[in-house]
């Protein structure tokens, strides 16, 4: 397999990072060298991961090999989707418009807010007692 055939992109969400490699193929997806369904184990994630391909009408045209680390399973799925979308855009710049319209190229900036000193959490205060 020549390096020119392979396209790489990184996807992120919260603290999850997905490194994604796309190669021309028949739609096989592997995450951390494990099939997608076995790694995530939840049927609801599969349509979400397939969304970049359905938006660009490239379903079953590329094999996905990804390494994912950090965050929870849900954040990892979103990072994977972000990485796939960025890789598809890298592969064919004309795919940018439908991917952008679907909101798949935007990195979700929401993350956990830090805990502040003198408080119980990020926003929650310690319980106030008058007496």
PDB file of N, CA and C in Angstrom, residues 4-12 18-24 52-53 56 58 62-66 79-96 99 104-105:
ATOM      1  N   UNK A   4       0.684   7.407  -0.729  1.00  0.00           N
ATOM      2  CA  UNK A   4      -0.160   8.363  -1.445  1.00  0.00           C
ATOM      3  C   UNK A   4      -1.636   7.959  -1.381  1.00  0.00           C
ATOM      4  N   UNK A   5      -1.904   6.648  -1.264  1.00  0.00           N
ATOM      5  CA  UNK A   5      -3.285   6.167  -1.209  1.00  0.00           C
ATOM      6  C   UNK A   5      -3.922   6.454   0.145  1.00  0.00           C
ATOM      7  N   UNK A   6      -3.109   6.611   1.169  1.00  0.00           N
ATOM      8  CA  UNK A   6      -3.608   6.763   2.526  1.00  0.00           C
ATOM      9  C   UNK A   6      -3.732   8.239   2.892  1.00  0.00           C
ATOM     10  N   UNK A   7      -4.844   8.583   3.551  1.00  0.00           N
ATOM     11  CA  UNK A   7      -5.059   9.957   3.993  1.00  0.00           C
ATOM     12  C   UNK A   7      -5.190   9.968   5.503  1.00  0.00           C
ATOM     13  N   UNK A   8      -4.515  10.929   6.147  1.00  0.00           N
ATOM     14  CA  UNK A   8      -4.509  11.006   7.605  1.00  0.00           C
ATOM     15  C   UNK A   8      -5.166  12.292   8.085  1.00  0.00           C
ATOM     16  N   UNK A   9      -5.886  12.201   9.200  1.00  0.00           N
ATOM     17  CA  UNK A   9      -6.450  13.387   9.846  1.00  0.00           C
ATOM     18  C   UNK A   9      -6.640  13.101  11.334  1.00  0.00           C
ATOM     19  N   UNK A  10      -6.705  14.169  12.107  1.00  0.00           N
ATOM     20  CA  UNK A  10      -6.913  14.054  13.545  1.00  0.00           C
ATOM     21  C   UNK A  10      -8.247  14.671  13.903  1.00  0.00           C
ATOM     22  N   UNK A  11      -9.003  13.981  14.757  1.00  0.00           N
ATOM     23  CA  UNK A  11     -10.276  14.508  15.245  1.00  0.00           C
ATOM     24  C   UNK A  11     -10.225  14.617  16.751  1.00  0.00           C
ATOM     25  N   UNK A  12     -10.871  15.651  17.293  1.00  0.00           N
ATOM     26  CA  UNK A  12     -10.845  15.847  18.744  1.00  0.00           C
ATOM     27  C   UNK A  12     -12.221  16.188  19.278  1.00  0.00           C
ATOM     28  N   UNK A  18      -8.717  11.255  18.190  1.00  0.00           N
ATOM     29  CA  UNK A  18      -8.794  10.155  17.218  1.00  0.00           C
ATOM     30  C   UNK A  18      -7.833  10.436  16.074  1.00  0.00           C
ATOM     31  N   UNK A  19      -6.927   9.498  15.830  1.00  0.00           N
ATOM     32  CA  UNK A  19      -6.043   9.572  14.661  1.00  0.00           C
ATOM     33  C   UNK A  19      -6.649   8.648  13.616  1.00  0.00           C
ATOM     34  N   UNK A  20      -6.986   9.198  12.448  1.00  0.00           N
ATOM     35  CA  UNK A  20      -7.749   8.459  11.437  1.00  0.00           C
ATOM     36  C   UNK A  20      -6.955   8.342  10.138  1.00  0.00           C
ATOM     37  N   UNK A  21      -6.892   7.133   9.602  1.00  0.00           N
ATOM     38  CA  UNK A  21      -6.297   6.873   8.290  1.00  0.00           C
ATOM     39  C   UNK A  21      -7.371   6.326   7.374  1.00  0.00           C
ATOM     40  N   UNK A  22      -7.558   6.944   6.223  1.00  0.00           N
ATOM     41  CA  UNK A  22      -8.523   6.473   5.221  1.00  0.00           C
ATOM     42  C   UNK A  22      -7.756   5.872   4.049  1.00  0.00           C
ATOM     43  N   UNK A  23      -8.186   4.692   3.631  1.00  0.00           N
ATOM     44  CA  UNK A  23      -7.609   4.060   2.442  1.00  0.00           C
ATOM     45  C   UNK A  23      -8.759   3.593   1.555  1.00  0.00           C
ATOM     46  N   UNK A  24      -8.589   3.650   0.234  1.00  0.00           N
ATOM     47  CA  UNK A  24      -9.648   3.130  -0.642  1.00  0.00           C
ATOM     48  C   UNK A  24      -9.914   1.663  -0.317  1.00  0.00           C
ATOM     49  N   UNK A  52     -20.360  11.051   8.000  1.00  0.00           N
ATOM     50  CA  UNK A  52     -19.521  11.762   7.016  1.00  0.00           C
ATOM     51  C   UNK A  52     -19.533  11.093   5.638  1.00  0.00           C
ATOM     52  N   UNK A  53     -19.622   9.770   5.628  1.00  0.00           N
ATOM     53  CA  UNK A  53     -19.649   9.038   4.356  1.00  0.00           C
ATOM     54  C   UNK A  53     -20.998   9.212   3.649  1.00  0.00           C
ATOM     55  N   UNK A  56     -21.251  12.748   2.101  1.00  0.00           N
ATOM     56  CA  UNK A  56     -20.432  12.922   0.890  1.00  0.00           C
ATOM     57  C   UNK A  56     -20.704  11.837  -0.158  1.00  0.00           C
ATOM     58  N   UNK A  58     -20.025   8.648  -0.124  1.00  0.00           N
ATOM     59  CA  UNK A  58     -18.859   7.782  -0.333  1.00  0.00           C
ATOM     60  C   UNK A  58     -18.970   6.530   0.537  1.00  0.00           C
ATOM     61  N   UNK A  62     -14.279   3.641   1.353  1.00  0.00           N
ATOM     62  CA  UNK A  62     -13.025   3.794   2.090  1.00  0.00           C
ATOM     63  C   UNK A  62     -13.000   2.900   3.325  1.00  0.00           C
ATOM     64  N   UNK A  63     -11.810   2.385   3.623  1.00  0.00           N
ATOM     65  CA  UNK A  63     -11.588   1.664   4.870  1.00  0.00           C
ATOM     66  C   UNK A  63     -11.059   2.658   5.889  1.00  0.00           C
ATOM     67  N   UNK A  64     -11.500   2.506   7.126  1.00  0.00           N
ATOM     68  CA  UNK A  64     -11.075   3.407   8.196  1.00  0.00           C
ATOM     69  C   UNK A  64     -10.236   2.623   9.196  1.00  0.00           C
ATOM     70  N   UNK A  65      -9.034   3.139   9.470  1.00  0.00           N
ATOM     71  CA  UNK A  65      -8.199   2.585  10.526  1.00  0.00           C
ATOM     72  C   UNK A  65      -7.924   3.741  11.464  1.00  0.00           C
ATOM     73  N   UNK A  66      -8.327   3.593  12.734  1.00  0.00           N
ATOM     74  CA  UNK A  66      -8.191   4.702  13.671  1.00  0.00           C
ATOM     75  C   UNK A  66      -7.626   4.242  15.005  1.00  0.00           C
ATOM     76  N   UNK A  79     -14.998  12.328  18.267  1.00  0.00           N
ATOM     77  CA  UNK A  79     -13.647  12.614  17.772  1.00  0.00           C
ATOM     78  C   UNK A  79     -13.379  11.817  16.498  1.00  0.00           C
ATOM     79  N   UNK A  80     -13.841  10.577  16.458  1.00  0.00           N
ATOM     80  CA  UNK A  80     -13.675   9.726  15.280  1.00  0.00           C
ATOM     81  C   UNK A  80     -14.416  10.319  14.080  1.00  0.00           C
ATOM     82  N   UNK A  81     -15.642  10.773  14.296  1.00  0.00           N
ATOM     83  CA  UNK A  81     -16.439  11.387  13.227  1.00  0.00           C
ATOM     84  C   UNK A  81     -15.743  12.647  12.716  1.00  0.00           C
ATOM     85  N   UNK A  82     -15.215  13.453  13.632  1.00  0.00           N
ATOM     86  CA  UNK A  82     -14.493  14.676  13.265  1.00  0.00           C
ATOM     87  C   UNK A  82     -13.257  14.330  12.427  1.00  0.00           C
ATOM     88  N   UNK A  83     -12.527  13.296  12.841  1.00  0.00           N
ATOM     89  CA  UNK A  83     -11.335  12.871  12.111  1.00  0.00           C
ATOM     90  C   UNK A  83     -11.661  12.342  10.722  1.00  0.00           C
ATOM     91  N   UNK A  84     -12.734  11.559  10.605  1.00  0.00           N
ATOM     92  CA  UNK A  84     -13.147  11.015   9.300  1.00  0.00           C
ATOM     93  C   UNK A  84     -13.529  12.157   8.364  1.00  0.00           C
ATOM     94  N   UNK A  85     -14.280  13.125   8.887  1.00  0.00           N
ATOM     95  CA  UNK A  85     -14.709  14.270   8.068  1.00  0.00           C
ATOM     96  C   UNK A  85     -13.502  15.063   7.573  1.00  0.00           C
ATOM     97  N   UNK A  86     -12.528  15.271   8.450  1.00  0.00           N
ATOM     98  CA  UNK A  86     -11.331  16.026   8.059  1.00  0.00           C
ATOM     99  C   UNK A  86     -10.497  15.254   7.040  1.00  0.00           C
ATOM    100  N   UNK A  87     -10.448  13.926   7.182  1.00  0.00           N
ATOM    101  CA  UNK A  87      -9.708  13.097   6.230  1.00  0.00           C
ATOM    102  C   UNK A  87     -10.382  13.116   4.859  1.00  0.00           C
ATOM    103  N   UNK A  88     -11.719  13.065   4.831  1.00  0.00           N
ATOM    104  CA  UNK A  88     -12.453  13.125   3.565  1.00  0.00           C
ATOM    105  C   UNK A  88     -12.219  14.465   2.862  1.00  0.00           C
ATOM    106  N   UNK A  89     -12.182  15.527   3.650  1.00  0.00           N
ATOM    107  CA  UNK A  89     -11.923  16.860   3.086  1.00  0.00           C
ATOM    108  C   UNK A  89     -10.506  16.931   2.512  1.00  0.00           C
ATOM    109  N   UNK A  90      -9.573  16.328   3.207  1.00  0.00           N
ATOM    110  CA  UNK A  90      -8.175  16.290   2.756  1.00  0.00           C
ATOM    111  C   UNK A  90      -8.064  15.513   1.441  1.00  0.00           C
ATOM    112  N   UNK A  91      -8.843  14.446   1.338  1.00  0.00           N
ATOM    113  CA  UNK A  91      -8.850  13.584   0.164  1.00  0.00           C
ATOM    114  C   UNK A  91      -9.408  14.306  -1.063  1.00  0.00           C
ATOM    115  N   UNK A  92     -10.515  15.016  -0.854  1.00  0.00           N
ATOM    116  CA  UNK A  92     -11.182  15.719  -1.950  1.00  0.00           C
ATOM    117  C   UNK A  92     -11.723  17.047  -1.427  1.00  0.00           C
ATOM    118  N   UNK A  93     -11.072  18.162  -1.739  1.00  0.00           N
ATOM    119  CA  UNK A  93     -11.502  19.473  -1.227  1.00  0.00           C
ATOM    120  C   UNK A  93     -12.942  19.852  -1.596  1.00  0.00           C
ATOM    121  N   UNK A  94     -13.499  19.234  -2.650  1.00  0.00           N
ATOM    122  CA  UNK A  94     -14.887  19.523  -3.037  1.00  0.00           C
ATOM    123  C   UNK A  94     -15.887  18.991  -2.005  1.00  0.00           C
ATOM    124  N   UNK A  95     -15.457  18.057  -1.170  1.00  0.00           N
ATOM    125  CA  UNK A  95     -16.345  17.497  -0.132  1.00  0.00           C
ATOM    126  C   UNK A  95     -16.514  18.446   1.050  1.00  0.00           C
ATOM    127  N   UNK A  96     -15.729  19.515   1.069  1.00  0.00           N
ATOM    128  CA  UNK A  96     -15.770  20.450   2.204  1.00  0.00           C
ATOM    129  C   UNK A  96     -17.163  21.059   2.401  1.00  0.00           C
ATOM    130  N   UNK A  99     -19.766  18.656   3.977  1.00  0.00           N
ATOM    131  CA  UNK A  99     -19.318  18.327   5.338  1.00  0.00           C
ATOM    132  C   UNK A  99     -19.503  19.518   6.274  1.00  0.00           C
ATOM    133  N   UNK A 104     -19.855  18.844  10.393  1.00  0.00           N
ATOM    134  CA  UNK A 104     -18.925  17.775  10.767  1.00  0.00           C
ATOM    135  C   UNK A 104     -17.471  18.228  10.824  1.00  0.00           C
ATOM    136  N   UNK A 105     -17.167  19.407  10.292  1.00  0.00           N
ATOM    137  CA  UNK A 105     -15.785  19.881  10.301  1.00  0.00           C
ATOM    138  C   UNK A 105     -15.490  20.785  11.496  1.00  0.00           C
TER     139      UNK A 105
END
